[in-house]
CSV table of C-alpha atoms in Angstrom, one decimal:
chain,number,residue,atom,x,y,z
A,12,UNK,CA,35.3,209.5,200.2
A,13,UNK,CA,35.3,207.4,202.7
A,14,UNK,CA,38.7,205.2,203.6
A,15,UNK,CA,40.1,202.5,204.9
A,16,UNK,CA,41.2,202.6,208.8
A,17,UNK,CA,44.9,202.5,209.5
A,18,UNK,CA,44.1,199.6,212.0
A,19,UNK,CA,42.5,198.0,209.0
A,20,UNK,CA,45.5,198.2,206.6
A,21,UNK,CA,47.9,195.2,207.4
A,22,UNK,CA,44.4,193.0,207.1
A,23,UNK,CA,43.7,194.9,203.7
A,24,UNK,CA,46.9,194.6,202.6
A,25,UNK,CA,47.7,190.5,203.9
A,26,UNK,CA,43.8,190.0,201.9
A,27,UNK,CA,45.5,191.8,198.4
A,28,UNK,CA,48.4,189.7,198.5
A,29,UNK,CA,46.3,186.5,198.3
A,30,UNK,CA,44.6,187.5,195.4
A,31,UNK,CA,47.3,189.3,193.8
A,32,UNK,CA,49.5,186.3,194.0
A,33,UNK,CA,47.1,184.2,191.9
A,34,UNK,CA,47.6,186.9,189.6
A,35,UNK,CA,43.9,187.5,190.0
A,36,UNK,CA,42.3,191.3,189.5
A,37,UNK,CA,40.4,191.0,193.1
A,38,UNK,CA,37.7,189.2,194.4
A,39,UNK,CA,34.1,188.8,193.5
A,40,UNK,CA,32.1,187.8,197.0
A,41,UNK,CA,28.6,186.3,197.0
A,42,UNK,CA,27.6,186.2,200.2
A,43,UNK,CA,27.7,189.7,201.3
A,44,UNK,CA,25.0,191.6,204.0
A,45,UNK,CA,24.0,194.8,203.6
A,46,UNK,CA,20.6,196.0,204.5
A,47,UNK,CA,18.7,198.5,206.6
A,48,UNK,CA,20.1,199.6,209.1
A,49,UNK,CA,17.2,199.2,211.6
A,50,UNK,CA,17.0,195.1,210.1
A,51,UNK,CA,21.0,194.8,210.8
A,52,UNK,CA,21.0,195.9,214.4
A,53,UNK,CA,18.1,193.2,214.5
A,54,UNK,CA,20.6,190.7,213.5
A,55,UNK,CA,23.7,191.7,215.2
A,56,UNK,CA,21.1,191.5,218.6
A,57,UNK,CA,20.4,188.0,217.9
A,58,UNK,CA,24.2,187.3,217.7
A,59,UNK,CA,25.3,189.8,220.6
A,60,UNK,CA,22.3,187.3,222.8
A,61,UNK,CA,24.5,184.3,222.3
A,62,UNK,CA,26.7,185.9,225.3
A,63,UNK,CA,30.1,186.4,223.3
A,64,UNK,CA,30.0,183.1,221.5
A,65,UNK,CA,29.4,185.2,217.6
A,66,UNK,CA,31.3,188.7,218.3
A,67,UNK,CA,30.7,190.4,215.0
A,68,UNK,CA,34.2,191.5,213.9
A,69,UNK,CA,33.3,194.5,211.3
A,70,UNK,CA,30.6,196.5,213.0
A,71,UNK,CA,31.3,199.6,211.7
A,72,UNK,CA,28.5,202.2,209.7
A,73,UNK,CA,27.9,201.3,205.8
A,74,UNK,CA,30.4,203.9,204.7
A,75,UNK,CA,33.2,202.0,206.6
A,76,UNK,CA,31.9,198.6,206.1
A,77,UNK,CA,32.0,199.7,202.2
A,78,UNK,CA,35.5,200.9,202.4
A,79,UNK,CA,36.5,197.9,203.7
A,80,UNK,CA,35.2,195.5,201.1
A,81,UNK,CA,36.6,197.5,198.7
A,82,UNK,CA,40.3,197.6,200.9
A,83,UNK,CA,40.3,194.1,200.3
A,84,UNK,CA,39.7,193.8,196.7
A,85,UNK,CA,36.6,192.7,196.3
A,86,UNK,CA,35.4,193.2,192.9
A,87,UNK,CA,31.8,192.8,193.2
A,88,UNK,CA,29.6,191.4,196.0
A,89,UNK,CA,25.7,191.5,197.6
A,90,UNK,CA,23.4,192.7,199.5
A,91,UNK,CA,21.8,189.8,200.9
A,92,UNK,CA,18.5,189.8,202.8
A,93,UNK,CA,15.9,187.8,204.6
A,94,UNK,CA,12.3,188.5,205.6
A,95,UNK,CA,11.3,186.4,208.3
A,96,UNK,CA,7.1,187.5,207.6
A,97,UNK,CA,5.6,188.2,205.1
A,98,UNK,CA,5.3,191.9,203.6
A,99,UNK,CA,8.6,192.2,204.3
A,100,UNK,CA,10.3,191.1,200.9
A,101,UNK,CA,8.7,194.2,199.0
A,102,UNK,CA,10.5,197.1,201.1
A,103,UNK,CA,13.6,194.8,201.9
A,104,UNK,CA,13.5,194.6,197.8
A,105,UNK,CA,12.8,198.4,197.2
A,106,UNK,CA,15.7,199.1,199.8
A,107,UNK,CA,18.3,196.9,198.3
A,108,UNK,CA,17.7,198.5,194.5
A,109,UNK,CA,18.4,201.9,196.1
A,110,UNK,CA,21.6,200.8,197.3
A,111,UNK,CA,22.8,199.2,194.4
A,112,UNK,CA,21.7,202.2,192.6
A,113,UNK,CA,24.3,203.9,195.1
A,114,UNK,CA,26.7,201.1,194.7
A,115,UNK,CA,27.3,199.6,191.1
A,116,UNK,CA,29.6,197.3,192.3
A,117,UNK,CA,27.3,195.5,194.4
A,118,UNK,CA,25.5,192.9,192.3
A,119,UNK,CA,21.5,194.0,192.2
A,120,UNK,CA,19.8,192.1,195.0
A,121,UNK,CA,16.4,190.7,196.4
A,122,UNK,CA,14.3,188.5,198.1
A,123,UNK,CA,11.1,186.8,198.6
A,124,UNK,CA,9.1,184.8,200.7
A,125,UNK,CA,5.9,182.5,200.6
A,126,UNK,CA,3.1,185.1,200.3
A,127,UNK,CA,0.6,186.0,197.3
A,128,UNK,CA,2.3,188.7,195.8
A,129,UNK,CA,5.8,186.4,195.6
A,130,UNK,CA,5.6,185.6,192.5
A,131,UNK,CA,4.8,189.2,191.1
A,132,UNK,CA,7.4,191.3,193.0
A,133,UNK,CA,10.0,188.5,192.1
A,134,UNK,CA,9.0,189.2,188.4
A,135,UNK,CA,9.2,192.4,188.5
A,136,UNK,CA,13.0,192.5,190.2
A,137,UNK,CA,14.1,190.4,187.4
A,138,UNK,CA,12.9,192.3,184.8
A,139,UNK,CA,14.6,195.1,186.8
A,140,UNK,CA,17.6,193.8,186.2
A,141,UNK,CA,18.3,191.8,189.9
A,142,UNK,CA,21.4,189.4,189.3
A,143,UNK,CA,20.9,187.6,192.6
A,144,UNK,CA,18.0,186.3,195.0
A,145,UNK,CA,18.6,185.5,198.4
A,146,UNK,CA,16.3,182.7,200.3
A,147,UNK,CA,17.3,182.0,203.8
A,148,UNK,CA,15.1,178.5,205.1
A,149,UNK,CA,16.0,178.7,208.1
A,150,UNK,CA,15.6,182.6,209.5
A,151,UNK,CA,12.7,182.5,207.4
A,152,UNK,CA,11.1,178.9,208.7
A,153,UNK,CA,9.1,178.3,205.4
A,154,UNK,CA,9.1,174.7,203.3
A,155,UNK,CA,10.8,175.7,200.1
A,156,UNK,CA,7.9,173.7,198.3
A,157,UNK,CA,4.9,175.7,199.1
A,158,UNK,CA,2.8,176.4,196.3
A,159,UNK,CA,3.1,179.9,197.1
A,160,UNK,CA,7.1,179.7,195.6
A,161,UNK,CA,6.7,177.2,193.1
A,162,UNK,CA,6.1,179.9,190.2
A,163,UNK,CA,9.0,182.0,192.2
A,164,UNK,CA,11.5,179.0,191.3
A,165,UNK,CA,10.3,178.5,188.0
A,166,UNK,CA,10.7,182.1,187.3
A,167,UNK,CA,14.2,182.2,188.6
A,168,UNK,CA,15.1,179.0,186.8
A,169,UNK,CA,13.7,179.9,183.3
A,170,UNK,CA,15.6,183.3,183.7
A,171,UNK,CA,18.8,181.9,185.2
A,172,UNK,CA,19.2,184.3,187.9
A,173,UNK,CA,21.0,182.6,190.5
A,174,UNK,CA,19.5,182.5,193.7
A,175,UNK,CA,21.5,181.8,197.2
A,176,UNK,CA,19.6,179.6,199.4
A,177,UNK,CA,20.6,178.6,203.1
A,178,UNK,CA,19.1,175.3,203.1
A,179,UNK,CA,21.3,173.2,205.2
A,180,UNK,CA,21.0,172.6,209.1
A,181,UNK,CA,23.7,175.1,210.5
A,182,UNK,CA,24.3,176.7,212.9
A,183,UNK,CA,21.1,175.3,213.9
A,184,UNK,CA,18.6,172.8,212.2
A,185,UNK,CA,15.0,174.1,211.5
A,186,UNK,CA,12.1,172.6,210.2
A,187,UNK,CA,12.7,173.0,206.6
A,188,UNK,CA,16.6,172.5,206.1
A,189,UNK,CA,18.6,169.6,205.0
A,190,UNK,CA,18.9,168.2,202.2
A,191,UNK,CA,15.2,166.8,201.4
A,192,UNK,CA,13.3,170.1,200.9
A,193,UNK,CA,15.3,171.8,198.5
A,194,UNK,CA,16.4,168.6,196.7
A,195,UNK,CA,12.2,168.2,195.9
A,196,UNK,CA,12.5,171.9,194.9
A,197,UNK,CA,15.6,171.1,192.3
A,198,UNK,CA,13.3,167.9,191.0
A,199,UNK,CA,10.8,170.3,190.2
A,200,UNK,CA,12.7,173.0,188.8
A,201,UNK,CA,15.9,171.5,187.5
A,202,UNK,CA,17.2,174.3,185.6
A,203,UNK,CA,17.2,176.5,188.5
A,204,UNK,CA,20.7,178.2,189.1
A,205,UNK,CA,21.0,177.7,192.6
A,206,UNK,CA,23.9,178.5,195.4
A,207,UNK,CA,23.9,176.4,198.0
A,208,UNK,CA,25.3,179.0,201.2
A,209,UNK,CA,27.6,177.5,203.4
A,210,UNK,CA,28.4,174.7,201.2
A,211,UNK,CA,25.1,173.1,203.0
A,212,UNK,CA,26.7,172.8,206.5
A,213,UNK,CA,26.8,170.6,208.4
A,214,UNK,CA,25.5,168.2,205.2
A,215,UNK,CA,28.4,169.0,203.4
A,216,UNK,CA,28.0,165.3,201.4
A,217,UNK,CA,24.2,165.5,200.6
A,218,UNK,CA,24.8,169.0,199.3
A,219,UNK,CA,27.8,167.8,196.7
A,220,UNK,CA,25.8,165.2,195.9
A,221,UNK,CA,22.9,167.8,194.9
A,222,UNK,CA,25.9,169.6,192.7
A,223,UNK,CA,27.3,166.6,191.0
A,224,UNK,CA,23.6,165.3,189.9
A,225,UNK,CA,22.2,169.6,189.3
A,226,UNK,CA,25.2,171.4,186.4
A,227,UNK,CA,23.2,174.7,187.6
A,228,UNK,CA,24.0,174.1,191.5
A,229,UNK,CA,26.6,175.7,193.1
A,230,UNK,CA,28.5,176.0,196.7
A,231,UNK,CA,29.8,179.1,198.6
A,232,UNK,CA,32.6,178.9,200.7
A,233,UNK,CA,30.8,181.0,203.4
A,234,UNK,CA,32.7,180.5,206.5
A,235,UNK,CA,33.3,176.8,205.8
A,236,UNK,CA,37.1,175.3,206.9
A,237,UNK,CA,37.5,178.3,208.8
A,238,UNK,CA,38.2,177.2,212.6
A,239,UNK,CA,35.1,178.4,214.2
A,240,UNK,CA,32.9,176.3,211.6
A,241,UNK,CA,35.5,173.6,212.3
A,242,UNK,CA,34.7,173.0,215.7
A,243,UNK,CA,30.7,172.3,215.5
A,244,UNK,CA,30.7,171.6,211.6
A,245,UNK,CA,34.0,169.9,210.9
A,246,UNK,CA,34.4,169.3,207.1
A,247,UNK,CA,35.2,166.2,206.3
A,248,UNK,CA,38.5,165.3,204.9
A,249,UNK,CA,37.5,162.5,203.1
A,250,UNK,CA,35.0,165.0,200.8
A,251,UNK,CA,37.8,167.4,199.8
A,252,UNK,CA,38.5,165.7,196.1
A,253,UNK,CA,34.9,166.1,195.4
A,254,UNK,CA,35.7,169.9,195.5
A,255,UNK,CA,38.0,169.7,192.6
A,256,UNK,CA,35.4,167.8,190.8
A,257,UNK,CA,32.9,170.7,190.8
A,258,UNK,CA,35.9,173.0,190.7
A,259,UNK,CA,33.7,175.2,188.4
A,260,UNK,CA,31.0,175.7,190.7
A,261,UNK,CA,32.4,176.6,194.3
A,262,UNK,CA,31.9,180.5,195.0
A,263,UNK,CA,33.5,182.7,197.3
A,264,UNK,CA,31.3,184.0,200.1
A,265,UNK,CA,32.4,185.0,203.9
A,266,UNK,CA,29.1,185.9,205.1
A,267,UNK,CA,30.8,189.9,206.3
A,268,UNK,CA,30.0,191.8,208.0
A,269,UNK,CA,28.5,189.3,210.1
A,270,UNK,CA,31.3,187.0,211.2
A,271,UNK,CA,33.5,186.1,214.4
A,272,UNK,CA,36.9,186.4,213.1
A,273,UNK,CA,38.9,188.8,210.2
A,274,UNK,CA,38.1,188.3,206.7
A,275,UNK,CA,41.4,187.0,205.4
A,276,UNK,CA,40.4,183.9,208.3
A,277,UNK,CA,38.1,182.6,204.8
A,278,UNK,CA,40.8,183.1,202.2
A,279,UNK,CA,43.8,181.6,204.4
A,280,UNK,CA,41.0,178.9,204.9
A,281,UNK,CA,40.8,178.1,201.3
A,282,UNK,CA,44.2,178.5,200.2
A,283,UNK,CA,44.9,176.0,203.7
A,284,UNK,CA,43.1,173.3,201.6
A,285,UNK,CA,45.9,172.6,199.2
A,286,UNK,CA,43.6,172.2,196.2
A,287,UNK,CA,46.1,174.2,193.6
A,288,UNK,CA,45.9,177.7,192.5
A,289,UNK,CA,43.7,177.3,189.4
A,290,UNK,CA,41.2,176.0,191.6
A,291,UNK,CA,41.6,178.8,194.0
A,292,UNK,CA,41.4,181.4,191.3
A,293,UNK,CA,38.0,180.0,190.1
A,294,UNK,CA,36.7,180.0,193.7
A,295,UNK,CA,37.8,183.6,194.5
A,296,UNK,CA,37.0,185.0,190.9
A,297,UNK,CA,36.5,183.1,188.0
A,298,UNK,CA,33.5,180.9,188.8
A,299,UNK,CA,31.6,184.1,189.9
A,300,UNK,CA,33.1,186.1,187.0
A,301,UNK,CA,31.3,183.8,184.4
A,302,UNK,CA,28.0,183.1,186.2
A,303,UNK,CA,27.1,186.4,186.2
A,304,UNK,CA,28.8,187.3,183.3
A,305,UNK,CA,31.1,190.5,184.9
């Protein structure tokens, strides 16, 4: 079995204390990555490119990325992929139910993108049992309203399988994020249980609009108020009761492994916000705990 590093352990152990303070079991995390490997070198390229502005902090094989997850606490997370063509849902798909098979604390995850067999493959993970769907706008470049995912959506919404969806501009706009695209989507389909990643940065206000008018839409957390978001996305302080007012649907999610700073950065982050504890033990547990009933 595979363990925790000894250089790991004070982080492990400062991450437990959080949670075990709140009298909480662990954590549940949404917005985990673990995929091929050939497809995460891909992506720790693009960041390594950026010339030392995204280091990625835990870079180590599965086995240890695993051990470390589980070091900290958490509970349950994902395996969240993107295809950026298509034909590459299917084998990202095929790839993330062997893992999960390998893994039962990871929470059964897939993917899709705007081709003609979408709406098949994403039938067929559901009744597979999938408990999440990951759809990333902006890697991917597709309009979330092509007619191509407009049975995909419907699917997902008349099951109720959540599906996390990078839709807002950050870290850099593309020609399908915001606010607009996916809001058309949630006219369409408004019974789709969506999670908005990143709490829709940098449109953090659109985005909680989109929550308080959608019961069924959620925010993560992922890497928002931490100080690297905070210099090019700043959250704005005058938007922080409106987080208390969807208390019930704000998720945990970090984004690890592929983040410039340690993972107890997000949870100090949070608990930095001053919101109260029962709202933090919803974020880091509850609100995930009930949505997909664990």
């Amino acid at each position: 079995m595979t363990r925790v590093s000894t250089s790991a352990e004070p982080e492990s152990a400062a991450v437990r204390a959080i949670w075990r303070d709140l009298g909480l079991p662990g954590l549940i995390d949404v917005h985990t990555h673990f995929m091929p490997a050939n497809v995460l070198n891909k992506v720790w390229d693009y960041f390594d490119a950026l010339g030392g502005l995204w280091p990625i902090t835990y870079r180590g094989d599965e086995d240890e990325r695993l051990a470390l997850l589980r070091g900290f606490g958490v509970r349950h997370f994902t395996a969240l992929s993107y295809p950026h063509r298509p034909g590459m849902a299917t084998w990202l798909n095929e790839w993330a139910s062997g893992f999960a098979d390998r893994n039962p604390d990871c929470l059964r995850s897939a993917t899709f993108y705007p081709e003609p067999g979408a709406r098949g493959y994403v039938a067929a993970a559901v009744e597979a049992g999938t408990r999440v769907f990951k759809a990333h706008l902006q890697v991917g470049r597709y309009d979330p309203r092509d007619p191509l995912l407009s049975d995909v959506w419907g699917t997902l919404a008349d099951a109720g399988t959540p599906v996390v969806v990078h839709c807002g501009s950050g870290p850099a706009p593309g020609p399908f994020t915001g606010p607009g695209p996916f809001t058309e989507v949630l006219r369409e389909h408004p019974r789709l249980t969506a999670v908005i990643a990143h709490a829709g940065a940098p449109e953090y206000g659109a985005f909680l609009d989109l929550a308080e008018r959608h019961e069924r839409v959620h925010l993560d957390t992922t890497m928002v108020f931490t100080g690297f978001t905070e210099r090019w996305a700043p959250f704005p302080d005058g938007e922080l009761p409106r987080l208390k007012d969807v208390a019930d649907r704000v998720l945990l999610g970090t984004d690890f492994p592929n983040i410039p700073y340690p993972y107890l950065e997000q949870l100090q982050a949070l608990t930095g916000l001053d919101l109260g504890a029962d709202w933090l033990r919803a974020v880091l547990y509850g609100n995930a705990a009930r949505l997909f009933d664990l």
